Amino acid sequence: MRRQLTLTAAAATAAVLALAQGSAQASTDRGGDLTPAEAAALAHGVQVAPKGSSVPRGTANPYRALVPDESTIDFAYWRQAMKRDAQKRAAERAANTKDLPPAFVYDEKELDGGGSNDTPADAERITLFGIGATKKNRVRINGTLNTFTSSTRSLAPVPEDNGSIPLAGDTGLDGQDKITTTGVLGDGPHGSTGDANGDFDAYKLTAPAGQQIVVDTSATTTDTFVGLYDAAGTLLATDDDGGTGLASLLTYDVTTTGTYYVFVAGYRSGGPLPSDPFDSGSGPGVGREGNYGLAISVNKVDRDYFGVRLSKGDVLGGSGISGADTISVTKPDGTRMVGAEALDASSLYPPESPLPGAGTTAMAYVAEEAGWYAINIAGTNGDYSTQLEVYRPGGQRTAGPVQRVFLDFNGQRVNTGIWGGYGVRDLSPFSAFLGRWGLTQADLPDLVRMTTEEVNENLKQDAIAYGMNPNVQVQIVNSRNSADIYGQNRVARVIVGGTIDEAGIDTIGIAQYIDPGNYNMSDQALVLLDVLSDPSGSASLNTYMTDASDRKAFVAQAVGNVVAHEIGHLIGSYHTDNTNEVANLMDAGGTGFPRLFGVGPDGIGGTADDADTDFGFDTYRPAEGFTGLENTLNVDAWAWTKR
């Protein structure tokens, strides 16, 4: 996926330097720990598992699961699988929304040549769109992304060695212009016939602020990967598979006039780029090799923004119907929130959700404040059609009781097929794992109570305390103080117990859906306990406990946070970035496990400096393809509301 990075120069440089440190190959016996190379690659949105690997039944969808070992995740496979499944979910949605009025059509008012709606401040306001007696909640926007003519010329293939910034071939690009050329990966001194450090081809160009650099390798069958650096060697943007098939398509909005360098590499598990872009021999090893075609352009671009007025708690869904494949949201204060670029994960919505999907892209967003939001539609030049729809949260659409979440610690016989498993399985109870944490059966009542209190604090008390929704209503109950209420109206369930072998699903936790707006209030999640109670590994609580630990407090805190993480999916939050320093309950795990568990600066859980990890603002998980900021606390607050 094409991705423009938001790291600082220092952070980006440090991450790139880490790409060549350690082995980038996945290990099956290391308990989910990542090498520095793998962690750095994931921070740039680069998957580290081989692409096209076999994905058997029981492999957890990483978008809705807390996977023990990120190095095994084939994100490319799952993006394609979700795009395919979006069509099936769209048919289910059509049956549930057949009584809704048709979308009204809004035609873009911008004249050819652009300029009138190119910024959030100048967004074309669609005043009829919204929720209310005089509004319509479904709109189809038809528009055109204008093509600004640039000269195209052919560049002769650049001779080897051209694998670094000092050795880069000069494209001659210095403004609104385009070049095409061809190259070969693997023919240089560092390819498979040389020292096997990895072959890169670098190209130099100049670009003015306000324009856009586009790098496209679609004229090839080689699995390419491209990166864009500035003159200081800072990695600014990367792309893998953003073009046709396995080709790359990178776009970068230039904010500073200067010299830039395009690196073309062959895809490699663990990350294909050099540790030092000034040294052509600093690669991590041989990646895919073969011929490629390349087009690089520097263009003035047409940017289309449309203004829609939302109220607090409104749930906005967008889907590209044809043409442009990127939709993003900018808040009234100018903050860029969610962006979806050629990514349709709408198959993760439940059938009950009215949000649209099954197009060129799909996104969902829960509004934090009332005001005019700017919706940017971007992507391929030419005509496009995009659908926007807005709804109130599920609890406000129909009357019903207060939502209850049932935490089941007793073990269950359950059909694991709803999470991708093999069918009906018996899951062992929470109590079966206490000894693995150095606890006893006498600790069980306190552990269940304390874990429930942690979940209640994460999901309800914080939502009330921060005042985002004045009508937060949810009840968290557990199997020790309540009969099994699952199956009653508006009761969701989280089963806390069982192992990977018992469930037949390779995960720590997994949610049935990702449901922005909480339209299915009776879905289920699963938190397995074998990895969390293993003797060691970054995903094991035992890794962070010593004789100084209050074991009962830490286990309750960490398990409670994992339970809240899975409920976070059920009510609409995606994973947040687990490679940055921001702690969020929706962090995906990996290098973020200590923050998710609440381990403090001393590295020991169950001590006085333990952190209170909460929902809040964070960037989306880079490898999943969403961009911008996610406010998981706001998603949580508006999930718990009723008429």
XYZ file of C-alpha atoms in Angstrom:
643
model
C 0.000 0.000 0.000
C 1.244 3.499 -0.736
C 2.060 5.297 2.456
C 3.345 8.785 3.202
C 5.237 8.589 6.481
C 4.678 10.961 9.375
C 7.842 10.150 11.318
C 10.267 12.909 12.229
C 13.502 12.894 10.269
C 15.445 11.573 13.256
C 12.944 8.821 13.949
C 12.724 7.842 10.307
C 16.487 7.700 9.937
C 16.834 5.577 13.060
C 14.164 3.190 11.822
C 15.794 2.843 8.424
C 19.182 2.163 9.972
C 17.558 -0.632 11.946
C 16.322 -2.350 8.795
C 19.567 -4.255 8.315
C 20.170 -5.123 11.956
C 19.481 -8.723 12.765
C 17.800 -11.381 10.674
C 14.635 -10.361 8.868
C 13.359 -13.912 8.622
C 10.489 -15.112 10.779
C 11.249 -17.627 13.517
C 8.674 -20.105 14.690
C 10.040 -20.575 18.191
C 10.804 -17.138 19.548
C 7.485 -16.422 21.227
C 6.443 -13.553 18.975
C 9.532 -11.364 19.499
C 10.514 -9.222 16.512
C 14.017 -8.572 15.251
C 15.007 -4.888 14.948
C 14.750 -5.240 11.164
C 11.209 -6.563 11.367
C 10.112 -3.928 13.866
C 11.491 -1.150 11.661
C 9.878 -2.578 8.536
C 6.487 -2.793 10.238
C 6.891 0.806 11.426
C 7.040 1.773 7.749
C 4.001 -0.311 6.859
C 6.039 -3.098 5.268
C 4.884 -6.617 6.025
C 7.666 -8.994 7.024
C 5.959 -12.308 6.237
C 6.415 -13.772 2.751
C 3.668 -12.704 0.383
C 1.482 -15.382 -1.128
C 2.086 -17.704 1.788
C -0.469 -20.368 2.571
C -3.188 -19.044 4.891
C -4.967 -22.103 6.302
C -8.251 -22.110 8.113
C -7.745 -21.001 11.703
C -5.375 -18.192 10.716
C -6.702 -15.072 12.420
C -7.567 -12.006 10.379
C -4.974 -9.545 11.754
C -7.308 -6.550 11.430
C -9.576 -7.903 14.181
C -7.107 -10.096 16.070
C -4.247 -9.673 18.521
C -1.743 -11.955 16.803
C 1.156 -13.273 18.924
C 3.796 -12.961 16.183
C 3.506 -10.099 13.680
C 6.287 -11.551 11.538
C 3.848 -14.230 10.321
C 1.120 -11.868 9.026
C 0.569 -11.753 5.275
C -1.182 -8.370 5.103
C -1.240 -8.477 1.284
C -3.321 -11.663 1.412
C -5.779 -10.233 3.923
C -6.301 -7.004 1.983
C -7.249 -9.022 -1.072
C -9.428 -11.399 0.948
C -11.314 -8.514 2.577
C -11.842 -6.818 -0.780
C -13.333 -10.043 -2.120
C -15.502 -10.578 0.960
C -16.763 -6.983 0.795
C -19.009 -7.990 -2.090
C -20.710 -10.659 0.030
C -21.188 -8.261 2.921
C -22.608 -5.627 0.529
C -25.344 -8.053 -0.496
C -26.250 -8.622 3.173
C -26.257 -4.866 3.779
C -28.542 -4.284 0.794
C -31.160 -6.546 2.347
C -30.969 -4.603 5.623
C -31.097 -1.138 4.017
C -33.682 -1.756 1.280
C -36.119 0.659 2.922
C -33.669 3.576 2.980
C -34.253 6.388 0.491
C -31.860 6.483 -2.467
C -28.802 8.680 -2.300
C -29.148 12.129 -3.814
C -26.589 13.143 -6.409
C -24.172 16.013 -5.944
C -22.079 17.085 -8.941
C -18.798 18.844 -8.261
C -18.975 22.576 -9.004
C -15.256 23.116 -9.632
C -14.460 24.229 -13.152
C -11.820 22.455 -15.218
C -8.409 23.698 -14.216
C -8.933 23.281 -10.497
C -8.348 25.719 -7.720
C -11.766 26.236 -6.190
C -11.949 23.289 -3.763
C -8.303 22.330 -3.374
C -7.980 22.849 0.403
C -10.066 21.965 3.461
C -10.788 25.661 3.980
C -12.206 25.917 0.436
C -14.208 22.685 0.540
C -17.441 22.676 -1.461
C -20.178 22.531 1.144
C -22.907 19.980 0.528
C -25.555 21.670 2.646
C -28.287 19.109 2.047
C -26.238 16.236 3.508
C -26.677 15.270 7.155
C -29.150 14.012 9.732
C -32.328 15.986 10.400
C -35.759 16.744 9.063
C -34.425 18.939 6.252
C -31.362 16.818 5.499
C -30.556 13.700 3.477
C -28.130 11.185 4.940
C -26.943 9.559 1.705
C -25.145 11.374 -1.117
C -23.362 10.244 -4.262
C -20.652 12.719 -5.227
C -19.667 12.827 -8.894
C -16.576 14.743 -9.817
C -13.379 14.876 -11.828
C -9.764 14.939 -10.813
C -8.273 17.017 -13.593
C -5.149 15.994 -15.432
C -2.556 18.727 -15.824
C -0.580 18.053 -18.938
C 3.112 17.405 -18.473
C 5.728 16.486 -21.018
C 6.761 12.835 -21.067
C 10.155 11.695 -22.203
C 12.087 8.475 -22.192
C 15.172 8.062 -20.014
C 17.820 5.542 -21.021
C 18.397 2.751 -18.466
C 20.806 3.921 -15.762
C 23.964 1.772 -15.610
C 25.023 -0.003 -12.435
C 26.055 0.689 -9.713
C 23.157 3.095 -9.090
C 22.067 1.813 -5.678
C 22.626 4.839 -3.426
C 22.004 8.564 -3.176
C 25.514 9.514 -4.440
C 25.202 7.045 -7.343
C 21.596 7.828 -8.310
C 20.717 8.304 -11.947
C 19.660 11.885 -12.713
C 16.145 11.993 -14.187
C 16.378 15.662 -15.060
C 12.960 16.181 -13.451
C 12.719 19.659 -11.943
C 9.033 20.541 -12.121
C 5.927 19.559 -14.051
C 7.391 16.711 -16.058
C 7.413 12.921 -16.452
C 9.983 10.313 -17.411
C 9.688 6.639 -18.261
C 12.515 4.141 -18.146
C 13.334 0.498 -17.572
C 15.692 -1.273 -15.209
C 16.773 -4.625 -13.867
C 16.858 -5.699 -10.231
C 19.654 -8.143 -9.521
C 22.140 -7.129 -12.205
C 24.337 -4.944 -9.998
C 27.334 -5.812 -7.812
C 25.045 -6.446 -4.831
C 22.488 -8.708 -6.537
C 22.304 -12.495 -6.355
C 25.265 -12.839 -8.733
C 27.331 -10.396 -6.675
C 27.743 -10.136 -2.910
C 23.979 -10.763 -2.383
C 23.458 -7.728 -0.137
C 20.556 -6.669 -2.327
C 20.286 -4.598 -5.484
C 18.634 -1.148 -5.497
C 18.202 1.345 -8.314
C 18.109 5.003 -7.282
C 16.854 8.001 -9.271
C 17.356 11.712 -8.538
C 14.779 14.454 -9.140
C 13.883 17.971 -8.041
C 10.366 18.953 -7.002
C 8.796 22.265 -5.911
C 6.563 22.639 -2.876
C 2.864 22.204 -3.596
C 3.301 19.595 -6.290
C 3.149 15.806 -6.130
C 5.691 13.108 -6.893
C 4.233 9.936 -8.401
C 6.296 6.757 -8.806
C 4.713 3.891 -10.751
C 6.184 0.476 -11.600
C 2.970 -0.930 -13.079
C 4.716 -1.660 -16.397
C 6.235 -4.821 -14.906
C 5.497 -8.240 -13.462
C 8.289 -8.060 -10.873
C 7.187 -7.632 -7.254
C 8.670 -4.194 -6.653
C 8.978 -1.992 -3.598
C 9.710 1.745 -3.776
C 10.915 4.285 -1.255
C 11.340 8.054 -1.454
C 14.160 9.838 0.400
C 15.115 13.459 0.832
C 18.650 14.726 0.284
C 19.529 14.047 3.936
C 18.664 10.364 3.556
C 15.404 10.500 5.497
C 12.820 8.004 4.276
C 9.668 10.000 3.494
C 7.316 7.510 1.876
C 7.134 3.871 0.819
C 4.847 1.719 -1.281
C 4.321 -1.972 -1.822
C 1.540 -3.315 -4.065
C -0.199 0.060 -4.463
C -0.238 -0.325 -8.242
C -1.500 -3.048 -10.517
C -0.966 -6.525 -9.062
C 2.341 -6.578 -7.214
C 3.572 -3.313 -8.756
C 4.191 -0.175 -6.723
C 2.402 3.167 -6.940
C 3.760 5.820 -4.575
C 2.395 9.342 -4.276
C 3.999 12.053 -2.173
C 2.768 15.591 -1.589
C 5.800 17.873 -1.632
C 5.876 20.396 1.197
C 9.488 21.578 0.772
C 11.177 22.426 -2.522
C 14.245 20.249 -2.856
C 16.025 17.225 -4.264
C 14.499 13.800 -3.767
C 15.593 10.233 -4.474
C 13.450 7.323 -5.626
C 14.713 3.838 -4.692
C 13.343 0.822 -6.554
C 13.899 -2.553 -4.901
C 12.522 -6.050 -5.118
C 10.153 -7.054 -2.332
C 11.860 -8.953 0.477
C 10.442 -10.349 3.701
C 11.591 -8.208 6.583
C 12.069 -5.085 4.497
C 14.043 -4.587 1.272
C 15.596 -1.141 1.689
C 19.220 -0.385 2.604
C 20.221 0.491 6.138
C 22.169 3.451 4.728
C 20.847 5.040 1.518
C 24.305 6.546 0.926
C 25.859 3.056 0.715
C 24.703 0.762 -2.103
C 26.116 -2.276 -0.314
C 24.121 -1.837 2.904
C 21.106 -3.904 1.925
C 19.565 -6.641 4.083
C 19.867 -9.342 1.404
C 18.499 -10.331 -1.968
C 14.850 -9.623 -2.660
C 12.753 -10.269 -5.757
C 14.776 -9.764 -8.937
C 13.870 -9.146 -12.566
C 13.027 -6.474 -15.121
C 10.792 -3.524 -14.315
C 9.282 -0.529 -16.031
C 9.262 2.793 -14.205
C 7.430 6.100 -14.557
C 8.260 9.095 -12.337
C 6.358 12.354 -12.573
C 6.260 15.685 -10.775
C 2.857 17.254 -11.271
C 0.503 19.935 -10.176
C -2.461 18.007 -8.789
C -6.174 18.622 -8.513
C -7.374 18.150 -4.923
C -11.108 17.830 -4.344
C -12.520 18.664 -0.903
C -16.196 18.570 0.017
C -17.648 20.018 3.217
C -20.207 18.050 5.219
C -21.720 19.154 8.509
C -21.713 16.519 11.255
C -22.951 16.431 14.829
C -21.101 14.865 17.749
C -21.411 11.101 17.542
C -22.456 10.988 13.890
C -21.067 7.899 12.164
C -19.815 8.727 8.679
C -19.166 6.024 6.100
C -17.584 6.506 2.708
C -17.091 4.203 -0.257
C -15.471 4.782 -3.614
C -17.814 3.592 -6.353
C -15.550 4.237 -9.318
C -12.505 6.264 -10.173
C -10.703 7.841 -7.203
C -9.596 5.329 -4.582
C -8.766 7.514 -1.577
C -11.112 9.117 0.960
C -9.946 11.034 4.023
C -11.538 13.193 6.717
C -10.295 16.494 8.143
C -11.838 17.837 11.364
C -13.122 21.424 11.684
C -9.903 22.325 13.530
C -7.767 21.122 10.594
C -6.656 17.799 12.066
C -6.463 15.043 9.473
C -8.229 11.970 10.750
C -8.864 8.679 8.983
C -7.771 8.080 5.426
C -8.352 4.925 3.379
C -6.211 4.444 0.287
C -7.302 1.661 -2.077
C -8.364 -0.317 0.982
C -11.807 -1.837 1.484
C -12.123 -3.512 4.889
C -15.908 -3.137 4.952
C -16.287 -6.925 5.084
C -15.386 -6.550 8.769
C -18.590 -4.584 9.420
C -21.497 -6.728 10.650
C -24.481 -7.322 8.339
C -26.540 -5.006 10.582
C -24.269 -2.032 9.891
C -25.696 0.473 7.389
C -22.224 1.755 6.423
C -21.319 1.428 2.726
C -18.471 -0.514 1.140
C -17.553 -2.861 -1.704
C -15.924 -0.249 -3.923
C -12.501 1.173 -4.680
C -12.023 2.023 -1.003
C -14.011 2.315 2.233
C -13.716 4.289 5.469
C -15.690 4.963 8.649
C -15.417 7.777 11.166
C -17.194 8.814 14.385
C -17.370 12.609 14.751
C -15.893 14.160 17.912
C -17.474 17.577 17.532
C -20.172 19.444 15.648
C -19.067 21.407 12.630
C -18.004 21.336 9.002
C -15.709 18.452 8.101
C -13.661 18.355 4.890
C -13.794 15.127 2.898
C -10.893 14.715 0.474
C -11.416 12.490 -2.560
C -8.193 11.625 -4.364
C -6.474 9.019 -6.488
C -6.470 8.299 -10.195
C -7.087 11.248 -12.501
C -10.398 11.362 -14.322
C -14.044 10.978 -13.406
C -15.057 9.466 -10.086
C -18.126 8.630 -8.067
C -18.058 8.341 -4.269
C -20.827 7.610 -1.789
C -21.061 9.181 1.687
C -23.629 8.119 4.279
C -24.171 9.286 7.861
C -26.102 7.656 10.707
C -26.524 7.976 14.437
C -24.911 5.217 16.549
C -26.682 1.877 16.760
C -28.042 2.396 20.270
C -29.855 5.560 19.172
C -31.404 4.172 15.995
C -33.842 1.842 17.736
C -35.270 1.621 21.234
C -33.960 -1.069 23.548
C -32.329 -1.800 26.887
C -28.913 -0.568 27.978
C -26.093 -2.479 26.293
C -24.538 -5.143 28.490
C -21.164 -6.824 27.989
C -20.903 -10.289 29.543
C -17.390 -11.423 30.522
C -17.451 -15.218 30.595
C -14.639 -16.698 32.720
C -16.237 -20.152 33.053
C -15.078 -21.708 29.801
C -17.493 -22.458 27.002
C -18.508 -24.865 24.300
C -18.673 -22.458 21.386
C -18.672 -22.385 17.593
C -15.281 -20.859 16.810
C -16.233 -20.618 13.143
C -17.448 -17.057 13.758
C -13.792 -16.086 14.264
C -12.394 -18.270 11.463
C -11.977 -21.484 13.460
C -13.035 -25.042 12.704
C -16.413 -25.199 14.434
C -17.704 -26.204 17.850
C -14.887 -26.409 20.417
C -14.584 -26.703 24.212
C -12.586 -23.883 25.820
C -11.060 -24.261 29.274
C -11.938 -21.718 31.988
C -9.901 -18.797 33.280
C -9.176 -20.740 36.465
C -7.139 -23.319 34.520
C -4.386 -20.783 33.876
C -3.827 -19.301 37.334
C -0.959 -21.621 38.243
C 0.926 -20.592 35.098
C 1.085 -17.055 36.534
C 2.096 -18.235 40.022
C -1.425 -17.717 41.396
C -3.821 -20.083 43.157
C -7.510 -20.920 42.975
C -8.003 -18.832 46.100
C -7.094 -15.803 43.965
C -9.883 -16.454 41.445
C -12.689 -14.330 42.977
C -10.419 -11.315 43.322
C -8.975 -11.785 39.850
C -12.380 -11.886 38.183
C -13.546 -8.851 40.151
C -10.374 -6.860 39.455
C -10.323 -7.770 35.759
C -13.953 -6.682 35.429
C -13.150 -3.415 37.210
C -10.293 -2.809 34.758
C -12.599 -3.380 31.787
C -15.255 -1.124 33.336
C -12.718 1.651 33.866
C -11.443 1.360 30.297
C -14.823 1.226 28.595
C -17.228 3.185 30.777
C -15.580 5.315 33.447
C -13.086 6.960 31.078
C -15.805 7.642 28.503
C -17.861 9.378 31.182
C -14.904 11.232 32.707
C -13.824 12.827 29.420
C -17.358 13.955 28.611
C -17.400 13.185 24.909
C -20.879 11.695 25.116
C -23.240 12.912 27.874
C -25.279 9.720 27.606
C -22.761 6.890 28.147
C -24.723 3.807 29.193
C -23.207 0.325 29.408
C -23.065 -2.420 32.014
C -20.078 -4.765 32.373
C -21.030 -8.003 34.118
C -19.169 -11.255 34.655
C -19.901 -14.935 35.061
C -19.203 -14.950 38.816
C -21.814 -12.345 39.718
C -24.332 -12.976 36.962
C -26.099 -15.841 35.271
C -25.157 -16.388 31.639
C -27.157 -13.658 29.913
C -25.691 -14.070 26.436
C -28.505 -14.410 23.929
C -30.614 -11.677 25.496
C -31.244 -8.416 23.661
C -28.218 -6.098 23.421
C -25.805 -8.431 25.207
C -22.308 -8.863 23.790
C -19.976 -11.550 25.121
C -16.242 -11.949 25.638
C -15.044 -15.451 26.477
C -11.883 -15.248 28.597
C -10.249 -18.658 28.565
C -9.076 -21.429 26.289
C -5.955 -22.024 24.220
C -4.940 -21.768 20.590
C -5.123 -25.566 20.255
C -8.570 -25.688 21.821
C -9.985 -22.888 19.694
C -8.172 -23.792 16.489
C -7.321 -20.106 15.944
C -3.761 -18.773 16.077
C -4.335 -15.646 18.149
C -4.376 -14.122 21.630
C -7.680 -12.369 21.076
C -10.119 -11.891 18.227
C -13.376 -10.000 17.653
C -16.278 -11.140 15.514
C -16.546 -7.760 13.771
C -15.140 -4.265 13.630
C -18.318 -2.234 13.997
C -18.044 1.594 13.888
C -21.241 2.869 15.488
C -21.942 -0.438 17.299
C -24.829 -1.587 15.115
C -24.606 -5.245 16.140
C -24.894 -5.166 19.930
C -24.876 -8.948 20.400
C -21.532 -9.932 18.873
C -18.725 -11.893 20.518
C -15.001 -11.756 21.160
C -12.501 -14.302 22.404
C -9.434 -13.854 24.641
C -7.243 -16.955 24.802
C -4.819 -17.362 27.697
C -2.088 -19.815 26.701
C 0.282 -17.287 25.084
C -0.425 -14.743 27.830
C 0.602 -17.348 30.431
C 3.579 -18.882 28.595
C 6.877 -19.011 30.531
C 8.423 -16.312 28.297
C 7.987 -14.227 25.159
C 7.026 -10.610 24.532
C 3.325 -11.541 24.611
C 3.554 -13.415 27.923
C 2.712 -11.677 31.184
C 5.366 -13.792 32.899
C 8.065 -11.928 30.979
C 7.212 -8.796 32.965
C 6.805 -10.304 36.449
C 9.453 -10.777 39.136
C 9.428 -11.280 42.897
C 8.695 -7.539 43.131
C 5.417 -7.911 41.206
C 1.927 -7.841 42.617
C 0.982 -10.746 40.380
C -2.724 -10.598 40.991
C -2.912 -6.873 40.222
C -0.815 -7.160 37.078
C -2.632 -10.160 35.630
C -5.993 -8.467 36.218
C -4.728 -5.231 34.662
C -3.171 -6.866 31.601
C -6.004 -9.310 30.901
C -8.516 -6.506 31.462
C -6.697 -4.387 28.882
C -6.673 -7.230 26.347
C -10.410 -7.772 26.914
C -11.004 -4.021 26.411
C -8.919 -4.198 23.223
C -11.198 -6.862 21.744
C -14.348 -5.009 22.825
C -12.800 -1.958 21.170
C -12.983 -3.833 17.867
C -16.584 -4.868 18.498
C -17.563 -1.211 18.859
C -15.589 0.062 15.873
C -11.910 0.770 16.574
C -9.086 -0.456 14.361
C -5.542 -1.145 15.520
C -3.333 1.762 16.461
C 0.404 2.049 15.849
C 2.289 -0.359 18.107
C 5.693 0.925 16.964
C 5.475 4.474 18.306
C 5.698 5.641 21.911
C 1.983 6.344 22.322
C 0.217 3.803 24.520
C -3.297 2.970 23.369
C -5.599 0.101 24.245
C -5.934 -0.586 20.514
C -2.176 -1.077 20.009
C -1.654 -4.178 17.904
C 0.863 -5.981 20.121
C 4.335 -6.853 18.849
C 6.725 -4.276 20.259
C 3.659 -2.640 21.821
C 2.755 -5.524 24.159
C 4.368 -3.915 27.263
C 2.376 -0.695 26.701
C -0.838 -2.616 26.077
C -0.309 -4.550 29.316
C 0.473 -1.363 31.261
C 4.074 -2.186 32.171
C 5.756 0.917 33.586
C 9.230 2.408 32.996
C 10.904 -0.136 35.284
C 9.933 -2.910 32.863
C 8.217 -4.868 35.625
C 4.461 -5.362 35.796
C 2.621 -5.135 39.081
C 4.751 -2.353 40.555
C 4.040 1.221 41.574
C 4.995 2.753 38.213
C 2.601 0.665 36.133
C 0.849 2.726 33.466
C -2.890 3.240 33.033
C -3.241 2.436 29.342
C -6.422 3.932 27.923
C -8.267 4.666 24.709
C -7.361 7.969 23.043
C -5.645 9.585 20.033
C -3.037 7.614 18.094
C -2.012 6.956 14.514
C -3.373 3.900 12.747
C -1.272 0.748 12.570
C 1.038 1.361 9.566
C 0.868 -2.135 8.076
C -2.936 -2.148 7.867
C -3.102 0.658 5.314
C -5.214 3.308 7.045
C -3.621 6.723 7.507
C -4.185 9.671 9.821
C -5.307 9.745 13.446
C -7.790 7.508 15.228
C -9.621 8.668 18.352
C -10.453 5.340 19.981
C -11.848 7.051 23.098
C -14.452 8.859 21.008
C -15.389 5.617 19.228
C -15.811 4.005 22.646
C -17.885 6.854 24.098
C -20.465 6.899 21.304
C -20.832 3.109 21.181
C -22.542 3.177 24.599
C -25.630 5.262 24.044
C -29.361 4.686 23.662
C -32.612 6.500 23.050
